[in-house]
Short mmCIF file of C-alpha atoms in Angstrom, two decimals:
data_model
loop_
_atom_site.label_atom_id
_atom_site.label_comp_id
_atom_site.label_asym_id
_atom_site.label_seq_id
_atom_site.Cartn_x
_atom_site.Cartn_y
_atom_site.Cartn_z
CA MET A 130 -7.53 14.47 -40.17
CA GLU A 131 -10.77 16.37 -40.54
CA PRO A 132 -10.08 19.22 -42.99
CA LEU A 133 -9.55 22.50 -41.18
CA ALA A 134 -12.11 25.22 -41.74
CA ASP A 135 -11.13 28.45 -43.43
CA LEU A 136 -8.77 29.78 -40.77
CA PRO A 137 -8.08 33.49 -40.34
CA VAL A 138 -4.64 34.99 -40.88
CA SER A 139 -3.11 34.94 -37.43
CA THR A 140 -0.88 37.56 -35.81
CA LEU A 141 2.58 37.54 -37.36
CA ASP A 142 4.71 38.04 -34.26
CA ILE A 143 4.51 38.07 -30.50
CA PRO A 144 3.89 41.25 -28.52
CA ALA A 145 6.38 42.50 -25.94
CA LYS A 146 3.65 42.48 -23.31
CA THR A 147 -0.05 41.88 -22.78
CA THR A 148 -2.39 41.36 -19.85
CA VAL A 149 -3.33 37.70 -20.34
CA VAL A 150 -1.61 34.99 -22.35
CA VAL A 151 -3.67 31.95 -23.32
CA ILE A 152 -1.67 28.82 -24.14
CA GLY A 153 -3.61 26.73 -26.64
CA ALA A 154 -5.86 27.77 -29.55
CA GLY A 155 -8.53 25.13 -29.00
CA ILE A 156 -12.18 25.64 -28.12
CA ALA A 157 -11.57 26.46 -24.43
CA GLY A 158 -8.57 28.72 -25.02
CA LEU A 159 -10.24 30.67 -27.82
CA SER A 160 -13.44 31.02 -25.77
CA ALA A 161 -11.41 32.39 -22.87
CA ALA A 162 -9.71 34.85 -25.20
CA LEU A 163 -13.00 36.04 -26.71
CA THR A 164 -14.45 36.58 -23.24
CA LEU A 165 -11.43 38.63 -22.21
CA ILE A 166 -11.22 40.82 -25.31
CA GLU A 167 -14.97 41.50 -25.11
CA ARG A 168 -14.34 42.78 -21.58
CA GLY A 169 -11.60 45.09 -22.81
CA ILE A 170 -8.73 42.98 -21.42
CA PRO A 171 -5.75 42.63 -23.78
CA VAL A 172 -5.07 38.99 -24.65
CA CYS A 173 -2.67 36.98 -26.78
CA VAL A 174 -3.32 33.34 -27.68
CA LEU A 175 -0.26 31.22 -28.45
CA ASP A 176 -0.30 27.81 -30.11
CA LYS A 177 2.60 25.54 -31.01
CA GLY A 178 0.71 24.44 -34.11
CA ARG A 179 -2.48 25.72 -35.69
CA ILE A 180 -5.88 26.92 -34.54
CA GLY A 181 -8.11 23.98 -33.59
CA ALA A 182 -5.73 21.44 -35.11
CA GLU A 183 -5.75 18.89 -32.29
CA GLN A 184 -8.69 17.48 -30.34
CA SER A 185 -10.80 20.65 -30.49
CA GLY A 186 -11.04 20.18 -34.26
CA ARG A 187 -11.17 16.36 -34.26
CA ASN A 188 -13.97 15.54 -31.83
CA LEU A 189 -17.47 14.31 -32.61
CA GLY A 190 -19.14 17.71 -32.31
CA TRP A 191 -21.64 16.72 -29.63
CA VAL A 192 -22.99 19.42 -27.31
CA ARG A 193 -24.56 17.44 -24.49
CA LYS A 194 -25.76 17.51 -20.93
CA THR A 195 -26.91 13.88 -21.08
CA SER A 196 -24.96 11.43 -18.91
CA ARG A 197 -22.64 14.06 -17.48
CA ALA A 198 -21.85 13.92 -13.80
CA PRO A 199 -24.55 15.99 -12.06
CA ALA A 200 -21.94 18.45 -10.77
CA ASP A 201 -20.78 19.04 -14.36
CA VAL A 202 -24.25 19.78 -15.75
CA PRO A 203 -24.42 23.49 -14.77
CA LEU A 204 -21.36 24.16 -16.93
CA ALA A 205 -23.05 22.36 -19.82
CA GLN A 206 -26.23 24.41 -19.29
CA ALA A 207 -24.20 27.61 -19.39
CA ALA A 208 -22.51 26.36 -22.56
CA ASP A 209 -25.90 25.83 -24.22
CA ARG A 210 -26.66 29.51 -23.77
CA LEU A 211 -23.28 30.49 -25.16
CA TRP A 212 -23.69 28.22 -28.21
CA VAL A 213 -27.02 29.90 -28.96
CA ALA A 214 -25.31 33.30 -28.78
CA MET A 215 -22.29 32.23 -30.83
CA PRO A 216 -23.46 33.49 -34.26
CA ALA A 217 -24.11 36.95 -32.84
CA ARG A 218 -20.76 37.03 -31.01
CA THR A 219 -18.67 35.71 -33.89
CA GLY A 220 -20.65 36.68 -36.97
CA SER A 221 -20.46 33.07 -38.19
CA ASP A 222 -22.54 29.92 -38.24
CA CYS A 223 -20.67 27.26 -36.26
CA GLY A 224 -23.15 24.58 -37.26
CA TYR A 225 -24.83 24.57 -33.84
CA ARG A 226 -28.21 22.89 -33.98
CA GLN A 227 -30.25 22.04 -30.88
CA ALA A 228 -31.53 18.79 -32.40
CA GLY A 229 -31.26 16.54 -29.36
CA ILE A 230 -29.11 13.58 -28.34
CA LEU A 231 -30.35 10.02 -27.81
CA PHE A 232 -28.55 7.10 -26.17
CA VAL A 233 -29.98 3.65 -26.90
CA THR A 234 -29.33 0.28 -25.24
CA ARG A 235 -30.35 -3.36 -25.31
CA SER A 236 -29.39 -3.77 -21.65
CA ARG A 237 -31.79 -3.50 -18.73
CA LYS A 238 -28.77 -2.81 -16.51
CA GLN A 239 -27.86 0.20 -18.64
CA MET A 240 -31.46 1.42 -18.54
CA ALA A 241 -31.22 1.33 -14.75
CA VAL A 242 -28.11 3.53 -15.02
CA TYR A 243 -30.08 5.98 -17.18
CA GLU A 244 -32.96 6.01 -14.68
CA ASP A 245 -30.55 6.70 -11.81
CA TRP A 246 -29.03 9.60 -13.76
CA LEU A 247 -32.48 11.06 -14.46
CA LYS A 248 -33.25 11.01 -10.74
CA ALA A 249 -29.91 12.66 -9.91
CA VAL A 250 -30.43 15.56 -12.34
CA ALA A 251 -34.18 15.98 -11.81
CA PRO A 252 -33.73 19.27 -9.87
CA LEU A 253 -31.89 20.75 -12.87
CA ASP A 254 -34.95 20.54 -15.15
CA LEU A 255 -33.14 19.36 -18.27
CA GLY A 256 -36.17 17.92 -19.99
CA ALA A 257 -34.33 14.59 -20.34
CA ARG A 258 -36.41 11.43 -20.25
CA ALA A 259 -36.30 7.69 -20.80
CA LEU A 260 -37.74 6.45 -24.09
CA SER A 261 -39.54 3.21 -24.88
CA PRO A 262 -38.71 1.15 -28.00
CA SER A 263 -41.71 2.61 -29.84
CA GLU A 264 -40.68 6.17 -28.95
CA ILE A 265 -37.17 5.44 -30.27
CA ASP A 266 -38.69 4.19 -33.53
CA HIS A 267 -40.74 7.36 -33.81
CA LEU A 268 -37.76 9.67 -33.14
CA VAL A 269 -35.30 7.72 -35.31
CA PRO A 270 -37.36 5.77 -37.86
CA GLY A 271 -36.24 2.79 -39.88
CA GLY A 272 -34.33 1.06 -37.11
CA THR A 273 -33.90 -2.68 -36.57
CA GLY A 274 -31.81 -2.54 -33.41
CA GLY A 275 -34.19 -4.23 -31.00
CA TRP A 276 -33.60 -1.62 -28.32
CA THR A 277 -34.74 -2.09 -24.73
CA GLY A 278 -34.98 1.66 -24.28
CA GLY A 279 -33.09 4.92 -24.44
CA LEU A 280 -32.27 8.24 -22.84
CA HIS A 281 -33.14 11.42 -24.73
CA THR A 282 -32.48 15.10 -24.09
CA ALA A 283 -34.15 17.28 -26.69
CA SER A 284 -32.20 20.39 -25.65
CA ASP A 285 -28.82 18.80 -26.43
CA GLY A 286 -27.24 19.53 -29.77
CA ARG A 287 -24.30 19.45 -32.12
CA ALA A 288 -21.85 21.84 -33.79
CA GLU A 289 -18.99 21.68 -36.29
CA PRO A 290 -15.67 21.56 -34.40
CA SER A 291 -13.28 23.10 -36.93
CA MET A 292 -15.83 25.73 -37.96
CA ALA A 293 -16.39 26.71 -34.32
CA CYS A 294 -12.67 27.11 -33.65
CA ALA A 295 -12.21 29.18 -36.79
CA ALA A 296 -15.19 31.40 -35.96
CA LEU A 297 -13.95 32.05 -32.43
CA ALA A 298 -10.47 32.87 -33.74
CA ARG A 299 -11.82 35.32 -36.31
CA ALA A 300 -13.87 37.04 -33.61
CA VAL A 301 -10.89 37.31 -31.23
CA LEU A 302 -8.79 38.92 -33.96
CA ALA A 303 -11.58 41.19 -35.19
CA LYS A 304 -12.17 42.53 -31.68
CA GLY A 305 -8.51 43.35 -31.08
CA GLY A 306 -7.02 40.19 -29.62
CA GLN A 307 -3.88 38.49 -30.89
CA ILE A 308 -3.36 34.86 -31.96
CA VAL A 309 0.13 33.63 -32.82
CA GLU A 310 0.38 30.19 -34.41
CA HIS A 311 3.54 28.03 -34.66
CA CYS A 312 4.82 29.59 -31.44
CA ALA A 313 5.38 27.16 -28.59
CA VAL A 314 5.47 28.38 -25.02
CA ARG A 315 8.46 26.77 -23.36
CA THR A 316 7.85 27.81 -19.76
CA LEU A 317 6.67 30.64 -17.51
CA SER A 318 8.73 33.44 -16.05
CA THR A 319 8.08 34.50 -12.47
CA ALA A 320 8.85 37.41 -10.17
CA THR A 321 8.21 37.61 -6.42
CA GLY A 322 6.60 34.18 -6.47
CA LYS A 323 4.00 34.82 -9.18
CA VAL A 324 3.70 34.70 -12.96
CA SER A 325 5.32 37.61 -14.76
CA GLY A 326 5.36 36.32 -18.32
CA VAL A 327 5.80 33.44 -20.73
CA VAL A 328 8.98 32.28 -22.46
CA THR A 329 8.27 31.27 -26.05
CA GLU A 330 10.47 29.91 -28.81
CA ARG A 331 10.45 33.45 -30.25
CA GLY A 332 11.18 35.30 -27.03
CA GLU A 333 9.50 36.44 -23.84
CA ILE A 334 6.11 38.11 -23.37
CA ALA A 335 5.45 40.00 -20.16
CA CYS A 336 1.94 39.44 -18.77
CA ASP A 337 -0.08 39.43 -15.56
CA GLN A 338 -1.98 36.18 -16.04
CA VAL A 339 -1.64 32.94 -17.98
CA ILE A 340 -4.45 30.52 -18.89
CA LEU A 341 -3.15 27.07 -19.75
CA ALA A 342 -5.58 25.38 -22.15
CA ALA A 343 -3.12 23.06 -23.86
CA GLY A 344 -5.13 19.84 -23.75
CA LEU A 345 -2.97 16.75 -24.05
CA TRP A 346 0.19 18.81 -23.49
CA SER A 347 -0.86 20.43 -20.21
CA ARG A 348 0.45 17.61 -18.00
CA ARG A 349 3.95 17.91 -19.50
CA PHE A 350 3.96 21.71 -19.32
CA LEU A 351 2.91 21.69 -15.67
CA GLY A 352 5.37 18.92 -14.82
CA ASN A 353 8.25 21.09 -15.99
CA LEU A 354 7.06 23.67 -13.45
CA GLY A 355 6.96 21.09 -10.66
CA LEU A 356 3.16 20.89 -10.71
CA PHE A 357 1.35 17.54 -10.81
CA LEU A 358 -1.66 16.86 -13.02
CA PRO A 359 -2.60 13.23 -13.75
CA THR A 360 -3.85 12.59 -17.28
CA LEU A 361 -3.50 9.63 -19.64
CA PRO A 362 -4.10 9.53 -23.42
CA LEU A 363 -6.89 7.83 -25.31
CA VAL A 364 -7.30 7.81 -29.09
CA CYS A 365 -10.68 8.08 -30.78
CA SER A 366 -10.93 7.14 -34.47
CA VAL A 367 -13.66 8.80 -36.50
CA LEU A 368 -15.06 8.73 -40.03
CA ARG A 369 -17.31 11.05 -41.93
CA THR A 370 -19.58 10.05 -44.74
CA ALA A 371 -20.36 11.81 -47.97
CA PRO A 372 -23.71 13.65 -47.96
CA MET A 373 -26.58 11.17 -47.67
CA GLU A 374 -30.15 10.80 -46.51
CA GLY A 375 -30.14 9.73 -42.87
CA PRO A 376 -32.75 8.68 -40.36
CA CYS A 377 -32.96 11.90 -38.31
CA GLU A 378 -31.42 15.16 -37.16
CA THR A 379 -30.88 13.80 -33.63
CA ALA A 380 -27.42 12.54 -32.66
CA VAL A 381 -27.54 8.92 -31.52
CA GLY A 382 -25.18 6.87 -29.37
CA GLY A 383 -25.48 3.08 -29.28
CA PRO A 384 -23.36 0.50 -27.49
CA ASP A 385 -20.89 0.16 -30.38
CA PHE A 386 -21.49 3.19 -32.58
CA SER A 387 -22.54 6.81 -32.59
CA PHE A 388 -23.61 9.13 -35.38
CA ARG A 389 -24.56 12.74 -35.80
CA LYS A 390 -25.67 14.78 -38.79
CA ARG A 391 -23.14 17.22 -40.22
CA LEU A 392 -23.75 20.64 -41.71
CA ASP A 393 -22.38 19.35 -45.04
CA GLY A 394 -25.09 16.66 -45.22
CA GLY A 395 -22.89 13.74 -44.19
CA PHE A 396 -22.58 12.01 -40.82
CA THR A 397 -19.77 11.76 -38.29
CA ILE A 398 -19.49 8.17 -36.99
CA THR A 399 -17.34 6.45 -34.37
CA GLN A 400 -17.08 3.17 -32.45
CA ARG A 401 -18.49 4.44 -29.17
CA GLY A 402 -17.84 1.22 -27.29
CA ARG A 403 -14.06 1.06 -27.73
CA LEU A 404 -11.14 3.47 -27.74
CA ASP A 405 -7.43 2.90 -28.23
CA ALA A 406 -5.18 3.40 -25.20
CA PRO A 407 -1.58 3.69 -26.41
CA LEU A 408 0.63 2.68 -23.49
CA THR A 409 3.08 5.30 -22.23
CA PRO A 410 5.52 5.50 -19.33
CA ASP A 411 2.82 7.50 -17.53
CA HIS A 412 0.68 4.36 -17.31
CA LEU A 413 3.29 2.93 -14.95
CA ARG A 414 3.31 6.14 -12.90
CA LEU A 415 -0.43 6.79 -12.80
CA GLY A 416 -2.17 3.49 -13.51
CA LEU A 417 -3.46 2.86 -9.98
CA ARG A 418 -5.38 6.14 -10.05
CA TYR A 419 -7.45 4.85 -12.98
CA LEU A 420 -8.39 1.43 -11.59
CA PRO A 421 -11.91 2.48 -10.46
CA VAL A 422 -12.74 3.71 -13.97
CA LEU A 423 -11.22 0.66 -15.63
CA ARG A 424 -13.33 -1.65 -13.48
CA THR A 425 -16.55 0.05 -14.57
CA GLN A 426 -15.55 0.33 -18.24
CA LYS A 427 -13.93 -3.06 -18.78
CA GLY A 428 -13.51 -3.73 -22.48
CA ALA A 429 -14.02 -0.09 -23.46
CA VAL A 430 -10.31 0.51 -24.06
CA GLN A 431 -7.82 -1.58 -25.98
CA THR A 432 -4.23 -1.08 -24.97
CA GLY A 433 -1.26 -1.32 -27.27
CA LEU A 434 2.50 -0.92 -27.02
CA GLY A 435 3.77 0.96 -30.03
CA ARG A 436 5.74 3.91 -31.31
CA HIS A 437 3.96 6.33 -28.98
CA PHE A 438 5.51 4.58 -25.96
CA LEU A 439 9.01 5.02 -27.37
CA ASN A 440 8.31 8.63 -28.35
CA GLU A 441 7.14 9.40 -24.83
CA LEU A 442 10.04 7.52 -23.24
CA LEU A 443 12.56 9.56 -25.22
CA SER A 444 10.73 12.87 -24.78
CA GLU A 445 11.93 15.28 -22.12
CA THR A 446 9.90 15.75 -18.96
CA ARG A 447 12.07 18.62 -17.70
CA TRP A 448 13.99 21.20 -19.70
CA ARG A 449 15.76 24.47 -19.26
CA GLU A 450 14.43 27.78 -20.47
CA GLY A 451 16.51 28.01 -23.64
CA ARG A 452 16.13 24.41 -24.79
CA ILE A 453 13.93 23.13 -27.62
CA THR A 454 10.92 21.49 -26.01
CA PRO A 455 8.61 18.57 -26.85
CA PHE A 456 6.05 21.15 -27.97
CA GLU A 457 8.32 22.21 -30.83
CA ARG A 458 9.16 18.63 -31.78
CA CYS A 459 5.48 17.77 -32.26
CA ARG A 460 3.51 20.74 -33.58
CA ILE A 461 0.28 18.78 -34.16
CA MET A 462 -0.55 15.43 -32.57
CA ASP A 463 -1.96 13.36 -35.42
CA PRO A 464 -2.41 9.75 -34.24
CA PRO A 465 -3.00 6.94 -36.74
CA VAL A 466 -6.58 5.96 -37.53
CA ASN A 467 -7.78 2.56 -36.33
CA ALA A 468 -9.59 1.50 -39.49
CA GLY A 469 -10.81 -1.66 -37.77
CA LEU A 470 -12.73 0.29 -35.13
CA ASN A 471 -14.25 2.53 -37.79
CA ALA A 472 -15.33 -0.55 -39.75
CA GLU A 473 -16.88 -2.05 -36.61
CA ALA A 474 -18.84 1.14 -36.00
CA LEU A 475 -20.19 1.32 -39.53
CA ALA A 476 -21.13 -2.38 -39.55
CA ALA A 477 -22.96 -2.08 -36.23
CA LEU A 478 -24.73 1.08 -37.39
CA ARG A 479 -25.88 -0.58 -40.62
CA LYS A 480 -27.43 -3.41 -38.60
CA ALA A 481 -29.24 -0.93 -36.36
CA TRP A 482 -30.33 1.49 -39.10
CA PRO A 483 -30.10 -0.10 -42.58
CA VAL A 484 -30.25 3.31 -44.29
CA PHE A 485 -26.52 3.53 -43.53
CA GLU A 486 -25.92 0.79 -46.11
CA ASN A 487 -25.84 3.79 -48.44
CA ALA A 488 -23.04 5.45 -46.47
CA ARG A 489 -19.80 6.11 -48.32
CA THR A 490 -16.74 7.03 -46.25
CA ALA A 491 -15.38 10.39 -47.36
CA ALA A 492 -12.60 10.79 -44.78
CA ALA A 493 -11.26 9.35 -41.54
CA TRP A 494 -9.09 10.75 -38.77
CA ALA A 495 -8.13 10.22 -35.14
CA GLY A 496 -7.67 12.47 -32.15
CA MET A 497 -5.79 12.04 -28.89
CA ILE A 498 -7.76 12.81 -25.72
CA ASP A 499 -6.34 13.70 -22.30
CA VAL A 500 -8.31 11.87 -19.60
CA THR A 501 -8.24 12.61 -15.86
CA PRO A 502 -8.84 9.87 -13.26
CA ASP A 503 -12.42 11.04 -12.64
CA SER A 504 -13.05 12.07 -16.29
CA ASP A 505 -13.83 15.65 -15.27
CA PRO A 506 -11.72 18.65 -16.28
CA VAL A 507 -9.55 20.93 -14.21
CA ILE A 508 -10.61 24.59 -14.39
CA ASP A 509 -8.92 26.41 -11.56
CA SER A 510 -6.32 28.92 -10.51
CA VAL A 511 -3.18 27.24 -9.21
CA ALA A 512 -2.56 28.28 -5.62
CA ARG A 513 1.12 27.30 -5.74
CA LEU A 514 1.75 29.64 -8.66
CA PRO A 515 -0.34 32.82 -8.54
CA GLY A 516 -1.16 34.12 -11.99
CA LEU A 517 -1.63 30.67 -13.53
CA THR A 518 -5.11 29.33 -14.33
CA VAL A 519 -5.62 25.87 -15.84
CA ALA A 520 -8.45 24.75 -18.16
CA THR A 521 -7.64 21.23 -19.30
CA GLY A 522 -8.30 17.51 -18.86
CA PHE A 523 -11.70 17.53 -20.55
CA SER A 524 -11.58 13.75 -21.03
CA GLY A 525 -13.29 13.57 -24.40
CA HIS A 526 -16.35 15.66 -23.61
CA GLY A 527 -14.95 19.19 -23.58
CA PHE A 528 -16.07 20.48 -26.96
CA GLY A 529 -19.67 20.95 -25.88
CA THR A 530 -18.76 22.78 -22.69
CA GLY A 531 -15.78 24.56 -24.27
CA PRO A 532 -17.38 28.02 -24.54
CA ALA A 533 -18.41 27.94 -20.88
CA ALA A 534 -15.14 26.38 -19.72
CA GLY A 535 -13.22 29.16 -21.44
CA GLN A 536 -15.41 31.85 -19.90
CA LEU A 537 -15.03 30.27 -16.46
CA ALA A 538 -11.24 30.21 -16.86
CA ALA A 539 -11.30 33.89 -17.88
CA ASP A 540 -13.44 34.70 -14.83
CA LEU A 541 -11.03 32.94 -12.48
CA ALA A 542 -7.95 34.49 -14.07
CA THR A 543 -9.27 38.04 -13.71
CA GLY A 544 -11.20 37.82 -10.43
CA ALA A 545 -14.62 38.17 -12.06
CA VAL A 546 -17.73 36.49 -10.66
CA PRO A 547 -17.47 32.91 -11.92
CA LEU A 548 -19.97 31.77 -14.52
CA VAL A 549 -20.73 28.64 -12.46
CA ASP A 550 -19.45 27.19 -9.20
CA PRO A 551 -15.86 26.11 -10.03
CA ALA A 552 -15.59 23.72 -7.06
CA PRO A 553 -16.07 20.49 -9.11
CA TYR A 554 -13.05 21.42 -11.23
CA ARG A 555 -10.52 22.28 -8.54
CA PHE A 556 -6.86 21.51 -9.26
CA SER A 557 -6.20 20.25 -5.74
CA ARG A 558 -8.53 17.24 -5.99
CA PHE A 559 -5.72 15.08 -7.41
#
């Protein structure tokens, strides 16, 4: 996978008690923890593996408002402000650069989709606009893609995923929070109908509130509690190049590739038009909920029946408090890279911008994404279990909004005024 940044030394052991426990040391969980500790609220982050080791450290690093559902844009706007403030809050450069994001297409139908989105978000004053072929050539010179047009938002940006997670973790620890790695939470303990603590593989921690930010693992954790959250996995394969001269600082998404400049001088590249969908038993249970999305994105996913299906079939969906859980059996989800998709992306990119003929692949990795039926996250307190707040299901576009999603989860968990209207992210919509 993508090499982890220089991670801080985490807390050696669990506390007997705290005020808030955060399950998951990804971008949202760490952002929630930093918000809480800055407000003087004791917090302990627990992760079954390592800080930022799953999708929070494996994503493309895009920080975008472009093409989000209009109801999701305010969270992205709030995240922009938090990304700008990140160096001051953490004392580290997370690689955030507000260099813009551009989507390009050869399809008039897709341009109509972009125009409809621009109309829908016009009241939000994003500064996004449609670009002509000549404007694309000016913004990203040297292209031979024959584009019909594009959609550009200059205020979008990029950041370095593993660096951001490491910076947030260092800040949480420096300000008095706790982070315990290699410590899976098995279940919650309750008293008088509400959360009273968490049961970990090392023992129990008493607490008042729990924020579940466990990404791919949230559905299984909630299922053991009798709570239903529909998510299915997708796998995105990614490559990074060695440092090279590229066409621009702007991140660009085409029909079958995307690229963005890295802080190390290379580029992160993926096949934007296709993702792997490893079949699981959950596809039989949840498949009908995803039919509307599949109809609109036909050909964007390629299904396969492999080892992941068997692993999921044999993995427990319910367990008792003292039993070893699936979270301990798989500390870090590290799916295999689809080298074919990476090769497709690089070939398509070289046709569109020949400068990438000079690209040399330095590393490749894959990450597993948890996708909800409407591709929007769940950030909400769970009415059926007071004391539990969920921040999960980010569907492949949660890194950019992660700082705001974490703050919103912290707001909801502690009764603070919410950063944005949480209604679009309610748990009960499924």
